Amino acid sequence: MATELSMELMRRIAYETVLRACGFASLAIFCVMIGMSFDPHAAFQIGAVLTLILTMVLLFKAREARTKDHRRMELWLYLPQELRPPADHAQWASATVMRETYFAFARWTALIAAVMAALALAFSFVET
């Protein structure tokens, strides 16, 4: 029971930390797009490219999570001492939770990049 509670808490914390990081990246992408708002085609095109770069970073982080020391993860810092998994299980649990979370966010950002690319394509037809 304690392990299930610990894993669920780890998933929630992982989701919150990756969501915060993606939120900051999205804010930066949004600012660039607003700066190019005079040309909607270019704004959505650069938004799609930057979001695709974010997707690639998330995929890289998912790959890196397998070998990253669990004690150096932000997830580990937010996990209460009494709910941390045993040392022999901690690396696997942290890596698994972070990989799942990074992959989930990578899927979402890839979808957003595809939508932005489609909007850029639609604006390119409207402009001509």
N, CA, C and O atoms as a DFTB+ gen file, in Angstrom:
512 C
 N C O
     1  1       0.829      -1.199       0.000
     2  2       0.000       0.000       0.000
     3  2       0.868       1.255       0.000
     4  3       0.601       2.203      -0.738
     5  1       1.905       1.254       0.829
     6  2       2.777       2.424       0.908
     7  2       3.502       2.641      -0.403
     8  3       3.732       3.782      -0.802
     9  1       3.871       1.546      -1.091
    10  2       4.565       1.663      -2.372
    11  2       3.644       2.273      -3.425
    12  3       4.074       3.121      -4.206
    13  1       2.381       1.849      -3.451
    14  2       1.420       2.404      -4.399
    15  2       1.206       3.892      -4.146
    16  3       1.143       4.688      -5.083
    17  1       1.097       4.259      -2.878
    18  2       0.936       5.664      -2.513
    19  2       2.162       6.456      -2.924
    20  3       2.053       7.571      -3.435
    21  1       3.321       5.875      -2.698
    22  2       4.570       6.531      -3.056
    23  2       4.668       6.726      -4.567
    24  3       5.049       7.802      -5.028
    25  1       4.328       5.691      -5.343
    26  2       4.395       5.799      -6.808
    27  2       3.394       6.837      -7.322
    28  3       3.704       7.599      -8.238
    29  1       2.207       6.867      -6.740
    30  2       1.206       7.845      -7.174
    31  2       1.668       9.261      -6.857
    32  3       1.493      10.169      -7.670
    33  1       2.248       9.450      -5.698
    34  2       2.784      10.761      -5.329
    35  2       3.948      11.137      -6.251
    36  3       4.081      12.292      -6.655
    37  1       4.775      10.166      -6.573
    38  2       5.889      10.423      -7.493
    39  2       5.368      10.847      -8.864
    40  3       5.921      11.757      -9.482
    41  1       4.317      10.198      -9.338
    42  2       3.733      10.569     -10.638
    43  2       3.195      12.007     -10.600
    44  3       3.387      12.781     -11.538
    45  1       2.527      12.338      -9.507
    46  2       1.972      13.694      -9.386
    47  2       3.079      14.735      -9.352
    48  3       2.986      15.764     -10.022
    49  1       4.112      14.480      -8.589
    50  2       5.225      15.425      -8.492
    51  2       5.943      15.531      -9.832
    52  3       6.301      16.630     -10.257
    53  1       6.158      14.397     -10.503
    54  2       6.812      14.410     -11.817
    55  2       5.981      15.227     -12.807
    56  3       6.521      16.033     -13.565
    57  1       4.669      15.013     -12.794
    58  2       3.778      15.759     -13.681
    59  2       3.893      17.258     -13.420
    60  3       3.984      18.051     -14.358
    61  1       3.886      17.643     -12.151
    62  2       3.962      19.068     -11.807
    63  2       5.289      19.688     -12.216
    64  3       5.314      20.818     -12.705
    65  1       6.393      18.972     -12.025
    66  2       7.699      19.552     -12.361
    67  2       7.876      19.675     -13.868
    68  3       8.398      20.680     -14.350
    69  1       7.445      18.662     -14.618
    70  2       7.572      18.734     -16.083
    71  2       6.582      19.757     -16.644
    72  3       6.895      20.470     -17.597
    73  1       5.395      19.825     -16.053
    74  2       4.413      20.823     -16.485
    75  2       4.949      22.239     -16.276
    76  3       4.769      23.104     -17.134
    77  1       5.598      22.474     -15.155
    78  2       6.168      23.798     -14.896
    79  2       7.252      24.129     -15.925
    80  3       7.276      25.238     -16.458
    81  1       8.129      23.198     -16.203
    82  2       9.186      23.431     -17.186
    83  2       8.605      23.678     -18.576
    84  3       9.050      24.573     -19.294
    85  1       7.618      22.886     -18.943
    86  2       6.980      23.078     -20.256
    87  2       6.200      24.389     -20.296
    88  3       6.097      25.020     -21.348
    89  1       5.661      24.794     -19.174
    90  2       4.959      26.076     -19.108
    91  2       5.897      27.240     -19.386
    92  3       5.550      28.166     -20.119
    93  1       7.085      27.189     -18.799
    94  2       8.068      28.248     -19.064
    95  2       8.509      28.236     -20.529
    96  3       8.644      29.291     -21.149
    97  1       8.730      27.049     -21.075
    98  2       9.113      26.949     -22.491
    99  2       7.987      27.460     -23.383
   100  3       8.239      28.150     -24.370
   101  1       6.762      27.125     -23.041
   102  2       5.610      27.591     -23.823
   103  2       5.463      29.101     -23.752
   104  3       5.091      29.738     -24.738
   105  1       5.753      29.673     -22.599
   106  2       5.712      31.130     -22.466
   107  2       6.732      31.780     -23.396
   108  3       6.433      32.784     -24.042
   109  1       7.918      31.217     -23.464
   110  2       8.939      31.749     -24.362
   111  2       8.501      31.621     -25.826
   112  3       8.664      32.555     -26.611
   113  1       7.947      30.466     -26.182
   114  2       7.466      30.265     -27.562
   115  2       6.343      31.239     -27.870
   116  3       6.309      31.824     -28.953
   117  1       5.430      31.420     -26.935
   118  2       4.322      32.356     -27.113
   119  2       4.841      33.775     -27.318
   120  3       4.328      34.500     -28.170
   121  1       5.847      34.181     -26.552
   122  2       6.402      35.535     -26.697
   123  2       7.016      35.734     -28.077
   124  3       6.862      36.796     -28.681
   125  1       7.703      34.727     -28.570
   126  2       8.276      34.822     -29.922
   127  2       7.152      34.931     -30.948
   128  3       7.231      35.725     -31.885
   129  1       6.111      34.133     -30.765
   130  2       4.990      34.173     -31.708
   131  2       4.273      35.526     -31.667
   132  3       3.870      36.044     -32.708
   133  1       4.116      36.090     -30.487
   134  2       3.492      37.413     -30.371
   135  2       4.360      38.456     -31.065
   136  3       3.846      39.363     -31.720
   137  1       5.672      38.324     -30.921
   138  2       6.583      39.248     -31.586
   139  2       6.465      39.191     -33.091
   140  3       6.778      40.164     -33.778
   141  1       6.015      38.056     -33.614
   142  2       5.861      37.912     -35.064
   143  2       4.394      37.959     -35.487
   144  3       4.049      37.514     -36.582
   145  1       3.544      38.489     -34.637
   146  2       2.110      38.463     -34.915
   147  2       1.704      39.282     -36.137
   148  3       0.589      39.130     -36.635
   149  1       2.576      40.132     -36.619
   150  2       2.262      40.885     -37.840
   151  2       2.192      39.965     -39.058
   152  3       1.612      40.331     -40.080
   153  1       2.784      38.770     -38.953
   154  2       2.761      37.778     -40.026
   155  2       2.326      36.435     -39.433
   156  3       3.166      35.670     -38.958
   157  1       1.019      36.141     -39.456
   158  2       0.518      34.915     -38.811
   159  2       1.165      33.630     -39.347
   160  3       1.424      32.696     -38.587
   161  1       1.423      33.592     -40.659
   162  2       2.062      32.410     -41.233
   163  2       3.419      32.157     -40.573
   164  3       3.707      31.044     -40.133
   165  1       4.238      33.190     -40.509
   166  2       5.569      33.051     -39.907
   167  2       5.466      32.773     -38.407
   168  3       6.259      32.003     -37.866
   169  1       4.503      33.391     -37.738
   170  2       4.342      33.196     -36.296
   171  2       4.025      31.727     -35.988
   172  3       4.639      31.130     -35.103
   173  1       3.075      31.153     -36.714
   174  2       2.728      29.759     -36.464
   175  2       3.826      28.809     -36.947
   176  3       4.027      27.739     -36.374
   177  1       4.520      29.205     -37.987
   178  2       5.611      28.369     -38.478
   179  2       6.742      28.294     -37.446
   180  3       7.237      27.209     -37.140
   181  1       7.142      29.439     -36.918
   182  2       8.202      29.437     -35.906
   183  2       7.698      28.784     -34.617
   184  3       8.466      28.118     -33.923
   185  1       6.416      28.970     -34.293
   186  2       5.837      28.303     -33.130
   187  2       5.892      26.785     -33.264
   188  3       6.189      26.078     -32.301
   189  1       5.603      26.291     -34.468
   190  2       5.668      24.846     -34.719
   191  2       7.099      24.327     -34.584
   192  3       7.328      23.274     -33.990
   193  1       8.045      25.060     -35.131
   194  2       9.448      24.632     -35.065
   195  2       9.939      24.635     -33.615
   196  3      10.567      23.674     -33.172
   197  1       9.659      25.697     -32.887
   198  2      10.108      25.776     -31.497
   199  2       9.427      24.713     -30.619
   200  3      10.053      24.158     -29.716
   201  1       8.169      24.439     -30.885
   202  2       7.466      23.409     -30.130
   203  2       8.016      22.030     -30.472
   204  3       8.086      21.152     -29.612
   205  1       8.403      21.844     -31.724
   206  2       9.030      20.584     -32.102
   207  2      10.394      20.425     -31.424
   208  3      10.773      19.318     -31.040
   209  1      11.116      21.514     -31.282
   210  2      12.385      21.474     -30.534
   211  2      12.112      21.093     -29.081
   212  3      12.852      20.301     -28.497
   213  1      11.055      21.652     -28.497
   214  2      10.670      21.285     -27.133
   215  2      10.364      19.789     -27.055
   216  3      10.741      19.133     -26.084
   217  1       9.691      19.251     -28.056
   218  2       9.406      17.821     -28.099
   219  2      10.695      17.011     -28.104
   220  3      10.810      16.010     -27.396
   221  1      11.664      17.446     -28.906
   222  2      12.940      16.734     -28.966
   223  2      13.676      16.794     -27.620
   224  3      14.294      15.815     -27.205
   225  1      13.607      17.930     -26.952
   226  2      14.237      18.051     -25.633
   227  2      13.566      17.093     -24.642
   228  3      14.245      16.443     -23.848
   229  1      12.244      17.008     -24.692
   230  2      11.526      16.093     -23.797
   231  2      11.898      14.635     -24.086
   232  3      12.043      13.836     -23.160
   233  1      12.052      14.292     -25.354
   234  2      12.472      12.933     -25.697
   235  2      13.892      12.656     -25.207
   236  3      14.192      11.560     -24.733
   237  1      14.755      13.651     -25.324
   238  2      16.115      13.503     -24.809
   239  2      16.099      13.311     -23.298
   240  3      16.808      12.455     -22.768
   241  1      15.288      14.110     -22.605
   242  2      15.194      13.998     -21.146
   243  2      14.632      12.624     -20.735
   244  3      15.044      12.061     -19.721
   245  1      13.700      12.095     -21.520
   246  2      13.156      10.768     -21.231
   247  2      14.249       9.711     -21.357
   248  3      14.326       8.787     -20.548
   249  1      15.078       9.852     -22.361
   250  2      16.186       8.904     -22.542
   251  2      17.203       9.054     -21.410
   252  3      17.722       8.063     -20.894
   253  1      17.476      10.278     -21.039
   254  2      18.449      10.560     -19.990
   255  2      17.972      10.072     -18.618
   256  3      18.791       9.751     -17.757
   257  1      16.670      10.016     -18.413
   258  2      16.110       9.644     -17.102
   259  2      16.510       8.233     -16.689
   260  3      16.578       7.931     -15.498
   261  1      16.775       7.367     -17.663
   262  2      17.148       5.986     -17.324
   263  2      18.438       5.915     -16.520
   264  3      18.579       5.079     -15.628
   265  1      19.370       6.793     -16.842
   266  2      20.693       6.701     -16.228
   267  2      20.988       7.822     -15.233
   268  3      22.004       7.783     -14.539
   269  1      20.113       8.814     -15.161
   270  2      20.351       9.927     -14.240
   271  2      20.165       9.458     -12.795
   272  3      19.222       8.733     -12.478
   273  1      21.072       9.882     -11.941
   274  2      21.003       9.522     -10.526
   275  2      19.711      10.062      -9.923
   276  3      19.434      11.259     -10.004
   277  1      18.929       9.181      -9.322
   278  2      17.621       9.588      -8.792
   279  2      17.732      10.656      -7.716
   280  3      16.799      11.437      -7.527
   281  1      18.854      10.706      -7.009
   282  2      19.024      11.697      -5.943
   283  2      19.259      13.097      -6.497
   284  3      19.194      14.076      -5.754
   285  1      19.532      13.202      -7.796
   286  2      19.757      14.502      -8.429
   287  2      18.528      15.006      -9.193
   288  3      18.558      16.082      -9.789
   289  1      17.468      14.232      -9.170
   290  2      16.234      14.625      -9.860
   291  2      15.418      15.564      -8.981
   292  3      15.391      15.433      -7.757
   293  1      14.762      16.503      -9.626
   294  2      13.890      17.428      -8.899
   295  2      12.774      16.657      -8.199
   296  3      12.338      17.031      -7.110
   297  1      12.329      15.605      -8.818
   298  2      11.303      14.743      -8.239
   299  2      11.717      14.264      -6.848
   300  3      10.899      14.268      -5.928
   301  1      12.947      13.860      -6.686
   302  2      13.440      13.320      -5.426
   303  2      13.454      14.392      -4.337
   304  3      13.201      14.105      -3.167
   305  1      13.748      15.614      -4.731
   306  2      13.801      16.705      -3.753
   307  2      12.423      17.034      -3.185
   308  3      12.302      17.402      -2.016
   309  1      11.395      16.903      -4.004
   310  2      10.035      17.221      -3.557
   311  2       9.345      16.055      -2.860
   312  3       8.313      16.246      -2.216
   313  1       9.892      14.869      -2.977
   314  2       9.286      13.690      -2.365
   315  2       9.607      13.671      -0.868
   316  3      10.777      13.704      -0.487
   317  1       8.576      13.619      -0.016
   318  2       8.841      13.597       1.438
   319  2       9.714      12.399       1.822
   320  3       9.592      11.314       1.253
   321  1      10.569      12.616       2.772
   322  2      11.535      11.603       3.212
   323  2      10.859      10.268       3.548
   324  3      11.355       9.205       3.175
   325  1       9.736      10.330       4.248
   326  2       9.075       9.099       4.694
   327  2       8.383       8.346       3.560
   328  3       8.056       7.170       3.719
   329  1       8.155       8.996       2.421
   330  2       7.493       8.330       1.297
   331  2       8.461       7.948       0.181
   332  3       8.034       7.446      -0.859
   333  1       9.727       8.174       0.377
   334  2      10.709       7.784      -0.636
   335  2      10.835       6.266      -0.673
   336  3      10.838       5.615       0.372
   337  1      10.937       5.705      -1.868
   338  2      11.089       4.251      -1.964
   339  2      12.448       3.808      -1.428
   340  3      13.371       4.617      -1.327
   341  1      12.573       2.537      -1.087
   342  2      13.864       2.024      -0.601
   343  2      14.961       2.235      -1.649
   344  3      14.684       2.327      -2.845
   345  1      16.188       2.309      -1.188
   346  2      17.318       2.632      -2.069
   347  2      17.431       1.680      -3.249
   348  3      17.758       2.119      -4.351
   349  1      17.175       0.394      -3.056
   350  2      17.310      -0.560      -4.159
   351  2      16.203      -0.412      -5.200
   352  3      16.350      -0.880      -6.329
   353  1      15.133       0.213      -4.841
   354  2      13.977       0.394      -5.726
   355  2      13.885       1.834      -6.255
   356  3      13.201       2.086      -7.246
   357  1      14.557       2.756      -5.611
   358  2      14.399       4.188      -5.899
   359  2      14.833       4.564      -7.316
   360  3      14.134       5.326      -7.983
   361  1      15.950       4.057      -7.782
   362  2      16.435       4.417      -9.116
   363  2      15.442       3.975     -10.186
   364  3      15.098       4.745     -11.083
   365  1      14.986       2.725     -10.082
   366  2      14.027       2.215     -11.061
   367  2      12.728       3.016     -11.019
   368  3      12.210       3.410     -12.064
   369  1      12.201       3.259      -9.826
   370  2      10.921       3.963      -9.687
   371  2      11.010       5.386     -10.226
   372  3      10.131       5.828     -10.965
   373  1      12.058       6.097      -9.862
   374  2      12.219       7.478     -10.322
   375  2      12.388       7.535     -11.838
   376  3      11.759       8.357     -12.505
   377  1      13.230       6.670     -12.374
   378  2      13.465       6.658     -13.817
   379  2      12.193       6.316     -14.581
   380  3      11.890       6.931     -15.603
   381  1      11.455       5.339     -14.085
   382  2      10.221       4.926     -14.766
   383  2       9.185       6.038     -14.761
   384  3       8.574       6.325     -15.790
   385  1       8.987       6.655     -13.628
   386  2       7.996       7.727     -13.514
   387  2       8.389       8.913     -14.395
   388  3       7.544       9.471     -15.096
   389  1       9.653       9.297     -14.363
   390  2      10.079      10.445     -15.165
   391  2       9.987      10.137     -16.665
   392  3       9.571      10.994     -17.445
   393  1      10.370       8.928     -17.071
   394  2      10.263       8.560     -18.492
   395  2       8.814       8.616     -18.963
   396  3       8.526       9.171     -20.023
   397  1       7.908       8.046     -18.185
   398  2       6.488       8.081     -18.545
   399  2       6.001       9.520     -18.691
   400  3       5.285       9.849     -19.637
   401  1       6.388      10.357     -17.764
   402  2       5.937      11.745     -17.774
   403  2       6.524      12.503     -18.955
   404  3       5.803      13.220     -19.650
   405  1       7.823      12.355     -19.191
   406  2       8.439      13.036     -20.336
   407  2       7.818      12.574     -21.647
   408  3       7.565      13.393     -22.530
   409  1       7.571      11.279     -21.786
   410  2       6.962      10.778     -23.013
   411  2       5.544      11.317     -23.193
   412  3       5.146      11.642     -24.312
   413  1       4.787      11.412     -22.121
   414  2       3.428      11.957     -22.221
   415  2       3.459      13.408     -22.701
   416  3       2.697      13.788     -23.590
   417  1       4.338      14.213     -22.113
   418  2       4.440      15.605     -22.525
   419  2       5.001      15.723     -23.941
   420  3       4.621      16.631     -24.681
   421  1       5.889      14.826     -24.323
   422  2       6.430      14.845     -25.692
   423  2       5.312      14.566     -26.702
   424  3       5.265      15.194     -27.760
   425  1       4.421      13.638     -26.385
   426  2       3.284      13.371     -27.288
   427  2       2.405      14.605     -27.423
   428  3       1.987      14.960     -28.525
   429  1       2.126      15.258     -26.297
   430  2       1.258      16.444     -26.337
   431  2       1.912      17.578     -27.116
   432  3       1.251      18.236     -27.921
   433  1       3.200      17.814     -26.888
   434  2       3.859      18.909     -27.599
   435  2       3.998      18.593     -29.079
   436  3       3.941      19.503     -29.907
   437  1       4.177      17.328     -29.432
   438  2       4.231      16.960     -30.855
   439  2       2.885      17.242     -31.522
   440  3       2.838      17.717     -32.657
   441  1       1.806      16.951     -30.824
   442  2       0.471      17.239     -31.360
   443  2       0.275      18.743     -31.529
   444  3      -0.258      19.192     -32.544
   445  1       0.700      19.511     -30.551
   446  2       0.581      20.971     -30.635
   447  2       1.421      21.501     -31.792
   448  3       0.985      22.401     -32.509
   449  1       2.624      20.954     -31.982
   450  2       3.479      21.371     -33.103
   451  2       2.804      21.056     -34.432
   452  3       2.871      21.857     -35.365
   453  1       2.165      19.915     -34.527
   454  2       1.472      19.550     -35.767
   455  2       0.304      20.498     -36.046
   456  3       0.076      20.891     -37.190
   457  1      -0.428      20.858     -35.000
   458  2      -1.547      21.800     -35.175
   459  2      -1.018      23.162     -35.623
   460  3      -1.592      23.787     -36.516
   461  1       0.066      23.622     -35.012
   462  2       0.641      24.904     -35.424
   463  2       1.151      24.858     -36.861
   464  3       1.006      25.832     -37.600
   465  1       1.742      23.746     -37.258
   466  2       2.218      23.606     -38.640
   467  2       1.035      23.638     -39.606
   468  3       1.125      24.235     -40.679
   469  1      -0.068      23.000     -39.228
   470  2      -1.271      23.020     -40.067
   471  2      -1.834      24.438     -40.170
   472  3      -2.270      24.861     -41.241
   473  1      -1.823      25.161     -39.063
   474  2      -2.290      26.554     -39.097
   475  2      -1.368      27.418     -39.958
   476  3      -1.832      28.292     -40.691
   477  1      -0.066      27.171     -39.865
   478  2       0.877      27.912     -40.716
   479  2       0.600      27.629     -42.181
   480  3       0.636      28.535     -43.014
   481  1       0.323      26.370     -42.493
   482  2       0.000      26.007     -43.873
   483  2      -1.290      26.686     -44.315
   484  3      -1.375      27.185     -45.437
   485  1      -2.287      26.707     -43.447
   486  2      -3.560      27.361     -43.781
   487  2      -3.353      28.859     -44.020
   488  3      -3.917      29.425     -44.957
   489  1      -2.547      29.495     -43.173
   490  2      -2.268      30.928     -43.373
   491  2      -1.477      31.186     -44.648
   492  3      -1.620      32.244     -45.259
   493  1      -0.648      30.235     -45.055
   494  2       0.105      30.434     -46.299
   495  2      -0.827      30.433     -47.504
   496  3      -0.573      31.129     -48.487
   497  1      -1.915      29.647     -47.433
   498  2      -2.887      29.644     -48.530
   499  2      -3.727      30.916     -48.525
   500  3      -4.103      31.411     -49.588
   501  1      -4.020      31.443     -47.360
   502  2      -4.832      32.647     -47.233
   503  2      -4.077      33.866     -47.741
   504  3      -4.674      34.761     -48.339
   505  1      -2.766      33.907     -47.507
   506  2      -1.961      35.071     -47.875
   507  2      -1.787      35.222     -49.382
   508  3      -1.587      36.333     -49.874
   509  1      -1.862      34.118     -50.116
   510  2      -1.606      34.224     -51.564
   511  2      -2.812      34.586     -52.360
   512  3      -2.731      34.706     -53.583
